[in-house]
Amino acid sequence: MPARGYNGRTAYIFIAPMLIVVCAFVLLPVGGTVWLSFLREVTYLPAKFVGLGNFSRLIRDENFWQSLKFTAAFTGVCVPLEVVLGLCFALILNERIPMRNLIRATILVPWAVPTIVSARTWELIYNYSYGLANYVTQAVGLSDQPINWLGSPASAFVALVVADVWKTTPFVAIILLAGLQTIPEGIYEHAKVDGAGLTQRFLKITLPLLKPALAVVLIFRSIDTVRILDLIYVLTNGGPGGSTTSLSLLGYKYFNEGDFGYGSAIAVVVFLLAFVLSISYLRATGFGKVFK
Amino acid sequence: MSEARVRKILLAVGTAFMIVFCLTPFMWMIAVSVSKYPDFLGSQSFVVTFRNYLDIITIGSLHFLDHLRNSLIVSATVALACALIAASAAYAVSRLRFRGRMPISLGVLALSTFPQISLVGYLYKLMRSLGLINTYPALILPYIAWTVPLGFWILLSYISRIPHDLDDAAIADGASRGLVFRKIVLPIAAPGLFSAILLIFIAAFNEFLFALMLTTDHSARTIPVGIALFQGLHGEIPWGYIMAASTLASLPLVTLAMVFQRYVIQDITRGALKG
């Protein structure tokens, strides 16, 4: 059988286009960024090798620590919220509800709207004088005065969290729904016969069996949130007073000023954070099954 | 209260919340886009108008149509090229034995977790030295590389499921691997290709950071950057225009996602759970 033998040359011809684009436009740039992080590379000055100079500057840079703290806090708040809400959505979508297909299509709306579009929409929602957020909070009596949502560090943080949760919860729900669908109906019927209540069935059957899907979603969302940029760029541009500057946004700001060495050092930190998370991702997916 | 009753109430409340939660911002966007006064919740009343749409299409200096054209050309090229490249690689990995089969596949998967910020600084320098800043290739090439993991994993799970008998038979009859790939595998994998193209198109259409750094004006700038940097003609933020542009930019994607929801949901899942 020709198909079962070793045919390296043919295989490499088929794979070559993918390897070439990936090497040229992902691996080379990442390597380049690491190299730049060892340089003093500023517009109008000759590049100079400074070793770990940029990194020692990072350690002493208050803005960097502030960004790292914000990024960690943002990830720590957004991801659990998204997973809990996404799980609720998935549980609902897994039930036999009327117009299920239409409702499934509805939850794809936030997923399909471009991030920048959703960011600008939320920016208008948070508008001080005629935004929807202040209209709603005043109408339901949560606050008797309009809130300057993007004006103070605490409310800007909340505003960003809500916008991020809106955009990404559908993704979480879809993955968890797929996980729920692998749980056989029969298990629930047995438990019911044995007298297990709704809560008990959820805690003893659903949650444990959903663990793999939950792990994947948790790590996937963490990787994505640790490198967040676009939403923040539009909504607060890192403000007020730099309090919502994510690491990626901080790095971008240095690139934008022409400081490629220091910006790259920040980018390397983001890369390492995502890398650590993705290793746990590879473990969680129980990989290699595909290759058996 | 009986369990069935509690369950019913929870479901009804939950479903209502879910729908309101998901649709309100989208509806708000559309409402402002067709409103004469964006501040209709405050002082003004709600008057329907299509002026915003007419203006962004007819006022050339807003460059809305330029951005839209750039986005469509870039995203379509990326989606087609990337799906083909990914299909060819997925075919090799699913059918052929060769050294590096597993490390290459895992490596490509790992790429999808690389933060964009860790590429964009060097990409900017690279594109500048190639004289490509503010051109389509400056976006198309990195986009293909950046979306290829997504396409590869969707197509690998699809092509692995196609029975090998057909290509084995063709090869026994003397057909080359290339011929088998083009004439047998690609046509059978058409649904998988289609859904990969759909997802890659959406990803490329949404991309922001690369486009922000690698383009400088309307000759290559894409819709997300255009919308993020939208400036009015007279200083004040033109919310009506921005929401009209936003609606036009998202309607095609939202429609595609809703019409092909089965494919989309399947692919999001495959993309994350890997088969």
Coordinates of C-alpha atoms in Angstrom, one line a residue:
Chain A
M1 CA 0.0 0.0 0.0
P2 CA 1.7 3.2 -1.1
A3 CA -0.4 5.4 1.3
R4 CA 1.0 3.7 4.4
G5 CA 4.7 4.0 3.7
Y6 CA 7.1 6.7 4.5
N7 CA 6.8 9.5 2.0
G8 CA 8.6 12.5 3.4
R9 CA 9.4 14.3 0.2
T10 CA 5.8 14.5 -1.0
A11 CA 4.7 15.5 2.5
Y12 CA 7.1 18.3 2.7
I13 CA 6.0 19.7 -0.6
F14 CA 2.4 19.8 0.7
I15 CA 3.4 21.4 4.0
A16 CA 6.0 23.8 2.6
P17 CA 3.7 26.7 1.9
M18 CA 2.4 26.7 5.4
L19 CA 5.8 26.4 6.9
I20 CA 7.2 29.2 4.8
V21 CA 4.5 31.8 5.7
V22 CA 4.6 30.8 9.3
C23 CA 8.4 31.1 9.5
A24 CA 8.6 34.3 7.6
F25 CA 5.7 36.1 9.3
V26 CA 5.4 34.6 12.7
L27 CA 8.6 32.9 13.8
L28 CA 10.9 35.5 12.3
P29 CA 9.0 38.4 13.8
V30 CA 8.9 36.8 17.3
G31 CA 12.6 36.1 17.1
G32 CA 13.1 39.6 15.8
T33 CA 11.2 41.0 18.8
V34 CA 13.4 39.1 21.2
W35 CA 16.5 40.4 19.4
L36 CA 15.1 44.0 19.5
S37 CA 14.5 43.7 23.2
F38 CA 18.3 43.4 23.8
L39 CA 18.9 46.7 21.8
R40 CA 18.6 50.3 22.5
E41 CA 16.6 50.9 19.3
V42 CA 15.1 54.4 19.2
T43 CA 14.3 56.5 16.1
Y44 CA 17.2 58.8 15.0
L45 CA 19.8 57.0 17.1
P46 CA 22.0 54.2 16.0
A47 CA 21.0 50.8 17.4
K48 CA 23.1 49.6 20.3
F49 CA 23.3 46.3 22.1
V50 CA 22.4 46.8 25.7
G51 CA 22.0 43.2 26.9
L52 CA 19.3 43.0 29.6
G53 CA 19.3 46.8 29.9
N54 CA 15.7 47.1 28.8
F55 CA 14.6 44.4 31.2
S56 CA 16.3 46.0 34.2
R57 CA 14.6 49.3 33.2
L58 CA 11.3 47.4 33.2
I59 CA 11.8 46.2 36.8
R60 CA 12.3 49.8 37.9
D61 CA 9.4 51.1 35.8
E62 CA 6.3 51.9 37.9
N63 CA 4.2 52.1 34.7
F64 CA 5.2 48.5 33.8
W65 CA 4.2 47.2 37.3
Q66 CA 0.9 49.2 37.1
S67 CA 0.2 47.6 33.7
L68 CA 1.1 44.1 34.9
K69 CA -1.2 44.5 37.9
F70 CA -4.0 45.8 35.7
T71 CA -3.6 43.0 33.2
A72 CA -3.6 40.4 36.0
A73 CA -6.6 41.9 37.7
F74 CA -8.5 42.3 34.4
T75 CA -7.9 38.6 33.5
G76 CA -8.7 37.5 37.0
V77 CA -12.1 39.3 37.0
C78 CA -13.1 38.8 33.4
V79 CA -12.3 35.1 32.9
P80 CA -14.3 33.7 35.9
L81 CA -17.2 35.9 35.1
E82 CA -17.2 34.8 31.4
V83 CA -17.0 31.1 32.4
V84 CA -19.8 31.3 34.9
L85 CA -22.1 33.3 32.6
G86 CA -21.1 31.2 29.6
L87 CA -21.9 28.0 31.6
C88 CA -25.4 29.4 32.4
F89 CA -26.0 30.2 28.7
A90 CA -24.7 26.8 27.7
L91 CA -27.1 25.0 30.2
I92 CA -30.0 27.0 28.8
L93 CA -29.1 26.3 25.2
N94 CA -28.8 22.6 26.0
E95 CA -32.4 22.4 27.1
R96 CA -35.3 21.8 24.8
I97 CA -36.5 25.4 24.6
P98 CA -38.8 26.8 21.9
M99 CA -37.0 28.4 18.9
R100 CA -33.7 26.9 20.0
N101 CA -31.9 27.5 16.7
L102 CA -33.0 31.1 16.6
I103 CA -31.8 31.7 20.1
R104 CA -28.5 30.0 19.3
A105 CA -28.1 32.3 16.4
T106 CA -28.8 35.3 18.7
I107 CA -25.9 34.5 21.0
L108 CA -23.6 34.5 18.0
V109 CA -24.3 38.2 17.5
P110 CA -21.7 39.5 20.0
W111 CA -19.2 37.0 18.8
A112 CA -19.6 38.1 15.1
V113 CA -19.5 41.9 15.7
P114 CA -16.0 43.1 15.2
T115 CA -14.2 43.9 18.4
I116 CA -13.6 47.5 17.4
V117 CA -17.2 48.0 16.5
S118 CA -18.3 46.6 19.9
A119 CA -15.8 48.8 21.6
R120 CA -17.1 52.0 20.0
T121 CA -20.7 50.9 20.7
W122 CA -19.8 50.5 24.4
E123 CA -18.0 53.8 24.3
L124 CA -21.3 55.4 23.3
I125 CA -23.2 53.4 25.8
Y126 CA -21.0 54.8 28.5
N127 CA -21.4 58.4 27.2
Y128 CA -21.9 60.7 30.2
S129 CA -24.9 62.8 28.9
Y130 CA -26.8 60.5 26.5
G131 CA -25.4 57.0 26.9
L132 CA -27.6 54.0 27.6
A133 CA -25.7 53.0 30.7
N134 CA -26.6 56.1 32.6
Y135 CA -30.1 56.0 31.3
V136 CA -30.6 52.5 32.7
T137 CA -28.8 53.0 36.0
Q138 CA -31.0 56.1 36.7
A139 CA -34.2 54.5 35.4
V140 CA -33.8 51.5 37.8
G141 CA -32.7 53.7 40.6
L142 CA -29.1 52.4 41.0
S143 CA -27.8 55.9 40.9
D144 CA -29.6 59.3 41.0
Q145 CA -26.8 61.0 39.2
P146 CA -25.1 60.2 35.9
I147 CA -21.9 58.4 36.3
N148 CA -18.8 59.4 34.4
W149 CA -18.1 55.7 33.5
L150 CA -14.7 56.1 31.8
G151 CA -13.6 59.0 34.0
S152 CA -12.5 57.2 37.2
P153 CA -10.1 54.2 37.5
A154 CA -12.7 52.0 39.3
S155 CA -15.7 52.7 37.0
A156 CA -13.5 52.5 33.9
F157 CA -12.4 49.0 35.1
V158 CA -16.0 47.9 35.5
A159 CA -16.9 49.4 32.1
L160 CA -14.1 47.4 30.4
V161 CA -15.1 44.2 32.2
V162 CA -18.7 44.5 31.1
A163 CA -17.8 45.2 27.5
D164 CA -15.3 42.3 27.4
V165 CA -17.8 39.9 29.0
W166 CA -20.4 40.9 26.5
K167 CA -18.1 40.2 23.5
T168 CA -16.6 36.9 24.6
T169 CA -19.2 35.0 26.7
P170 CA -20.9 33.6 23.6
F171 CA -17.6 31.9 22.6
V172 CA -17.4 30.3 26.1
A173 CA -21.0 29.2 25.9
I174 CA -20.5 27.5 22.5
I175 CA -17.5 25.5 23.7
L176 CA -19.2 24.5 27.0
L177 CA -22.4 23.6 25.0
A178 CA -20.3 21.2 23.0
G179 CA -19.0 19.7 26.2
L180 CA -22.5 19.4 27.6
Q181 CA -23.7 17.5 24.5
T182 CA -21.2 14.8 25.2
I183 CA -22.8 13.9 28.5
P184 CA -25.3 11.1 27.9
E185 CA -28.9 11.8 28.9
G186 CA -29.2 8.4 30.6
I187 CA -27.0 9.4 33.5
Y188 CA -29.4 12.1 34.5
E189 CA -32.4 9.8 34.3
H190 CA -30.6 7.2 36.6
A191 CA -29.8 10.0 39.1
K192 CA -33.4 11.2 39.0
V193 CA -34.7 7.7 39.8
D194 CA -32.2 7.6 42.7
G195 CA -33.8 10.8 44.0
A196 CA -31.0 13.3 43.2
G197 CA -32.3 16.9 43.0
L198 CA -31.6 19.5 40.4
T199 CA -28.6 21.1 42.3
Q200 CA -27.2 17.7 43.2
R201 CA -27.3 16.5 39.6
F202 CA -25.6 19.6 38.5
L203 CA -22.8 19.4 41.1
K204 CA -22.3 15.6 41.0
I205 CA -22.7 14.9 37.3
T206 CA -22.6 18.0 35.1
L207 CA -19.6 19.8 36.6
P208 CA -17.3 16.8 36.9
L209 CA -18.0 15.6 33.4
L210 CA -17.6 19.1 32.0
K211 CA -14.2 19.6 33.6
P212 CA -12.1 19.1 30.4
A213 CA -14.2 21.6 28.4
L214 CA -14.1 24.0 31.4
A215 CA -10.3 23.7 31.6
V216 CA -9.9 24.5 27.8
V217 CA -12.2 27.5 28.0
L218 CA -10.5 28.8 31.1
I219 CA -7.0 28.7 29.6
F220 CA -8.1 29.8 26.1
R221 CA -9.8 32.9 27.6
S222 CA -6.9 33.6 29.9
I223 CA -4.4 33.6 27.0
D224 CA -6.7 36.0 25.1
T225 CA -7.3 38.4 28.0
V226 CA -3.6 38.5 29.0
R227 CA -2.8 40.0 25.5
I228 CA -5.8 42.3 25.3
L229 CA -5.4 45.5 23.4
D230 CA -8.1 46.6 20.9
L231 CA -11.1 47.0 23.3
I232 CA -9.0 49.1 25.7
Y233 CA -7.4 51.1 22.9
V234 CA -10.8 52.4 21.9
L235 CA -12.7 52.6 25.2
T236 CA -10.1 54.2 27.5
N237 CA -6.8 54.3 25.6
G238 CA -5.3 53.2 28.9
G239 CA -6.7 56.0 31.0
P240 CA -7.7 57.6 33.2
G241 CA -4.2 58.3 34.4
G242 CA -2.8 55.1 32.9
S243 CA -4.8 53.0 35.2
T244 CA -6.3 50.7 32.5
T245 CA -3.1 50.3 30.3
S246 CA -2.8 46.6 29.5
L247 CA 0.7 45.3 28.9
S248 CA 0.0 45.0 25.1
L249 CA -1.2 48.6 25.0
L250 CA 1.9 49.8 26.9
G251 CA 4.1 48.0 24.5
Y252 CA 2.2 49.5 21.5
K253 CA 2.6 52.9 23.0
Y254 CA 6.4 52.6 23.0
F255 CA 6.4 51.2 19.4
N256 CA 4.2 54.2 18.4
E257 CA 6.8 56.6 19.9
G258 CA 9.5 54.8 18.0
D259 CA 11.1 53.1 21.1
F260 CA 11.3 49.6 19.6
G261 CA 13.8 48.2 22.1
Y262 CA 11.8 48.9 25.2
G263 CA 8.5 48.2 23.5
S264 CA 9.9 44.8 22.5
A265 CA 11.0 44.0 26.0
I266 CA 7.3 44.5 27.1
A267 CA 6.2 42.4 24.2
V268 CA 8.5 39.6 25.3
V269 CA 6.9 39.7 28.8
V270 CA 3.4 39.3 27.2
F271 CA 4.8 36.5 25.0
L272 CA 6.1 34.7 28.1
L273 CA 2.9 35.0 30.0
A274 CA 0.9 33.6 27.1
F275 CA 3.5 30.9 26.6
V276 CA 3.2 29.7 30.1
L277 CA -0.6 29.6 29.8
S278 CA -0.5 27.7 26.5
I279 CA 1.7 25.0 27.9
S280 CA -1.0 24.3 30.5
Y281 CA -3.4 24.4 27.6
L282 CA -1.6 21.7 25.7
R283 CA -1.7 19.6 28.9
A284 CA -5.4 20.2 29.5
T285 CA -6.5 19.2 26.0
G286 CA -5.0 15.8 26.6
F287 CA -3.2 16.2 23.3
G288 CA -1.9 13.7 20.9
K289 CA -5.2 11.9 20.7
V290 CA -5.5 13.1 17.2
F291 CA -2.3 11.3 16.2
K292 CA -3.1 7.8 17.5
Chain B
M1 CA -42.6 24.3 44.4
S2 CA -42.0 21.3 42.3
E3 CA -38.7 20.7 40.6
A4 CA -40.2 20.9 37.1
R5 CA -41.7 24.3 38.0
V6 CA -38.4 25.8 39.4
R7 CA -36.7 24.6 36.3
K8 CA -39.2 26.2 34.0
I9 CA -39.0 29.5 35.7
L10 CA -35.2 29.5 35.8
L11 CA -35.2 28.7 32.1
A12 CA -37.6 31.4 31.1
V13 CA -35.8 34.1 33.1
G14 CA -32.4 32.9 31.9
T15 CA -33.4 32.8 28.3
A16 CA -35.0 36.3 28.5
F17 CA -31.8 37.7 30.2
M18 CA -29.6 36.0 27.6
I19 CA -31.4 37.5 24.7
V20 CA -31.6 41.0 26.1
F21 CA -27.9 40.8 27.2
C22 CA -26.7 39.7 23.7
L23 CA -28.9 41.9 21.6
T24 CA -29.2 45.3 23.5
P25 CA -25.8 46.8 22.5
F26 CA -26.3 45.7 18.9
M27 CA -29.8 47.1 18.8
W28 CA -28.6 50.3 20.4
M29 CA -25.9 50.6 17.6
I30 CA -28.6 50.3 14.9
A31 CA -30.9 52.7 16.7
V32 CA -28.3 55.4 16.9
S33 CA -27.3 54.8 13.3
V34 CA -30.8 55.6 12.0
S35 CA -31.5 58.4 14.5
K36 CA -31.3 62.0 13.5
Y37 CA -30.0 62.9 16.9
P38 CA -27.6 60.5 18.6
D39 CA -28.6 62.1 22.0
F40 CA -32.2 61.0 21.7
L41 CA -32.1 59.5 25.3
G42 CA -31.2 63.0 26.6
S43 CA -32.7 66.2 25.3
Q44 CA -33.8 65.3 21.7
S45 CA -36.6 63.0 20.5
F46 CA -36.1 60.0 18.3
V47 CA -36.4 60.9 14.6
V48 CA -35.6 58.2 12.0
T49 CA -33.3 59.2 9.2
F50 CA -31.0 57.5 6.8
R51 CA -28.8 60.6 6.4
N52 CA -25.9 59.0 8.4
Y53 CA -25.8 56.1 5.9
L54 CA -26.0 58.4 2.9
D55 CA -23.3 60.7 4.3
I56 CA -20.7 58.0 5.0
I57 CA -21.2 56.6 1.6
T58 CA -21.3 59.8 -0.4
I59 CA -18.8 62.0 1.6
G60 CA -15.5 60.9 0.0
S61 CA -13.3 62.5 2.6
L62 CA -14.7 60.1 5.3
H63 CA -13.1 57.2 3.3
F64 CA -15.7 54.7 4.5
L65 CA -16.0 53.0 1.1
D66 CA -12.2 53.0 0.8
H67 CA -11.8 51.2 4.1
L68 CA -14.5 48.8 3.2
R69 CA -13.0 47.9 -0.1
N70 CA -9.5 47.4 1.5
S71 CA -11.1 45.2 4.2
L72 CA -12.9 43.1 1.6
I73 CA -9.9 42.6 -0.7
V74 CA -7.5 41.8 2.1
S75 CA -9.9 39.4 4.0
A76 CA -11.1 37.6 0.9
T77 CA -7.5 37.1 -0.4
V78 CA -6.4 35.9 3.0
A79 CA -9.3 33.5 3.5
L80 CA -8.8 31.8 0.1
A81 CA -5.0 31.6 0.2
C82 CA -5.0 30.5 3.9
A83 CA -7.6 27.8 3.4
L84 CA -5.7 26.3 0.4
I85 CA -2.4 26.4 2.2
A86 CA -3.9 24.9 5.3
A87 CA -5.8 22.2 3.4
S88 CA -2.6 21.1 1.6
A89 CA -0.8 20.9 5.0
A90 CA -3.7 19.1 6.6
Y91 CA -3.8 16.6 3.8
A92 CA -0.2 15.7 4.3
V93 CA -0.5 15.4 8.1
S94 CA -3.7 13.2 7.8
R95 CA -2.4 10.9 5.0
L96 CA 1.3 10.8 4.9
R97 CA 4.0 9.6 7.3
F98 CA 7.0 11.8 7.6
R99 CA 9.4 13.0 10.2
G100 CA 8.2 16.0 12.1
R101 CA 4.5 15.3 11.6
M102 CA 3.6 15.7 15.2
P103 CA 6.0 18.5 16.2
I104 CA 5.0 20.5 13.2
S105 CA 1.3 20.1 14.0
L106 CA 1.7 21.0 17.6
G107 CA 4.0 23.9 16.7
V108 CA 1.4 25.3 14.4
L109 CA -1.1 25.0 17.2
A110 CA 1.2 26.8 19.6
L111 CA 1.5 29.7 17.2
S112 CA -2.1 30.6 17.7
T113 CA -1.4 31.6 21.2
F114 CA 1.4 34.0 20.3
P115 CA 0.3 37.5 21.3
Q116 CA 0.1 39.9 18.3
I117 CA 2.1 42.5 20.2
S118 CA 5.1 40.2 20.1
L119 CA 5.1 40.2 16.3
V120 CA 4.0 43.7 15.4
G121 CA 7.1 45.7 16.3
Y122 CA 9.4 43.6 14.2
L123 CA 6.8 43.2 11.4
Y124 CA 6.7 47.0 11.2
K125 CA 10.5 47.2 10.7
L126 CA 10.4 44.3 8.2
M127 CA 7.6 45.8 6.1
R128 CA 9.3 49.2 6.2
S129 CA 12.6 47.8 5.0
L130 CA 10.7 46.0 2.2
G131 CA 8.9 49.2 1.3
L132 CA 5.5 47.6 1.9
I133 CA 4.1 49.8 4.6
N134 CA 0.5 50.9 3.7
T135 CA 0.1 48.3 1.0
Y136 CA -2.1 45.2 0.8
P137 CA 0.7 42.7 1.0
A138 CA 1.8 44.2 4.3
L139 CA -1.5 43.0 5.7
I140 CA -2.2 39.9 3.6
L141 CA 1.1 38.1 4.3
P142 CA 1.0 38.4 8.1
Y143 CA -2.7 37.7 8.2
I144 CA -2.2 34.4 6.3
A145 CA 0.5 33.3 8.8
W146 CA -1.6 34.5 11.7
T147 CA -4.8 32.7 10.7
V148 CA -3.2 29.5 9.3
P149 CA -3.3 27.6 12.6
L150 CA -7.1 28.1 12.7
G151 CA -7.6 26.9 9.2
F152 CA -5.1 24.0 9.7
W153 CA -6.9 22.6 12.7
I154 CA -10.4 23.0 11.3
L155 CA -9.3 21.3 8.0
L156 CA -7.2 18.6 9.8
S157 CA -10.2 17.5 11.7
Y158 CA -12.3 17.5 8.6
I159 CA -9.9 15.8 6.2
S160 CA -9.0 13.2 8.8
R161 CA -12.6 12.1 8.7
I162 CA -12.7 11.5 4.9
P163 CA -12.1 7.7 4.4
H164 CA -8.7 6.9 2.9
D165 CA -10.1 4.2 0.5
L166 CA -10.8 6.7 -2.3
D167 CA -7.3 8.2 -2.4
D168 CA -5.7 4.8 -1.9
A169 CA -7.6 3.4 -4.9
A170 CA -6.6 6.4 -7.1
I171 CA -3.0 6.1 -6.1
A172 CA -3.0 2.4 -6.8
D173 CA -4.3 3.4 -10.3
G174 CA -1.2 5.5 -10.7
A175 CA -2.5 9.0 -9.8
S176 CA -0.1 11.4 -8.1
R177 CA -0.7 12.8 -4.6
G178 CA -1.2 16.2 -6.1
L179 CA -3.9 15.0 -8.4
V180 CA -5.6 13.1 -5.6
F181 CA -5.5 16.2 -3.5
R182 CA -7.0 18.4 -6.2
K183 CA -9.5 16.1 -7.8
I184 CA -10.7 13.9 -4.8
V185 CA -9.9 15.4 -1.4
L186 CA -10.6 19.1 -2.1
P187 CA -14.0 18.5 -3.6
I188 CA -15.0 16.1 -0.8
A189 CA -13.7 18.5 1.8
A190 CA -15.7 21.4 0.2
P191 CA -17.9 21.9 3.3
G192 CA -14.9 22.0 5.6
L193 CA -13.1 24.4 3.2
F194 CA -16.1 26.6 3.1
S195 CA -16.4 26.8 6.9
A196 CA -12.7 27.4 7.3
I197 CA -12.9 30.2 4.7
L198 CA -15.8 31.7 6.7
L199 CA -14.0 31.7 10.0
I200 CA -10.7 33.0 8.5
F201 CA -12.6 35.7 6.7
I202 CA -14.2 36.9 9.9
A203 CA -10.9 36.8 11.8
A204 CA -9.1 38.8 9.1
F205 CA -11.9 41.3 8.8
N206 CA -11.8 41.9 12.5
E207 CA -8.0 42.2 12.9
F208 CA -6.9 45.5 14.4
L209 CA -3.3 45.8 15.7
F210 CA -1.4 44.8 12.6
A211 CA -3.7 47.0 10.4
L212 CA -3.2 49.9 12.9
M213 CA 0.6 49.7 12.7
L214 CA 1.2 48.7 9.1
T215 CA -1.1 51.1 7.3
T216 CA -1.0 54.9 7.3
D217 CA -4.0 56.1 5.3
H218 CA -7.1 55.2 3.3
S219 CA -5.2 53.5 0.5
A220 CA -4.7 50.4 2.7
R221 CA -6.4 51.1 6.0
T222 CA -9.1 48.6 6.9
I223 CA -12.5 49.0 8.5
P224 CA -11.7 48.4 12.1
V225 CA -8.9 51.0 12.0
G226 CA -11.1 53.4 10.1
I227 CA -13.8 53.0 12.7
A228 CA -11.5 53.3 15.7
L229 CA -9.9 56.5 14.3
F230 CA -13.1 57.9 12.8
Q231 CA -12.9 61.7 13.1
G232 CA -15.7 64.1 12.3
L233 CA -15.4 66.9 9.8
H234 CA -16.0 69.4 12.6
G235 CA -14.3 68.2 15.7
E236 CA -17.2 66.7 17.6
I237 CA -17.4 62.9 17.7
P238 CA -19.9 62.0 14.9
W239 CA -21.7 59.2 16.6
G240 CA -24.3 58.9 13.9
Y241 CA -21.7 58.3 11.3
I242 CA -19.7 55.9 13.5
M243 CA -22.7 53.8 14.3
A244 CA -23.8 53.7 10.7
A245 CA -20.3 52.6 9.7
S246 CA -20.3 50.1 12.5
T247 CA -23.7 48.7 11.4
L248 CA -22.6 48.3 7.8
A249 CA -19.3 46.7 8.9
S250 CA -21.0 44.1 11.2
L251 CA -24.2 43.3 9.3
P252 CA -22.4 41.0 6.7
L253 CA -20.6 39.2 9.5
V254 CA -23.6 38.8 11.8
T255 CA -25.7 37.6 8.9
L256 CA -23.1 35.1 7.8
A257 CA -22.7 33.8 11.3
M258 CA -26.5 33.5 11.8
V259 CA -27.2 31.9 8.4
F260 CA -24.3 29.4 8.8
Q261 CA -24.6 29.0 12.6
R262 CA -24.3 25.2 12.4
Y263 CA -20.9 25.5 10.6
V264 CA -19.7 28.3 12.8
I265 CA -20.6 26.6 16.1
Q266 CA -18.9 23.4 14.9
D267 CA -15.8 25.2 13.9
I268 CA -15.4 27.3 17.0
T269 CA -15.6 24.1 18.9
R270 CA -13.2 22.2 16.7
G271 CA -10.8 25.1 16.8
A272 CA -10.7 25.0 20.5
L273 CA -11.2 21.3 21.4
K274 CA -9.1 20.1 18.4
G275 CA -11.2 17.3 17.0

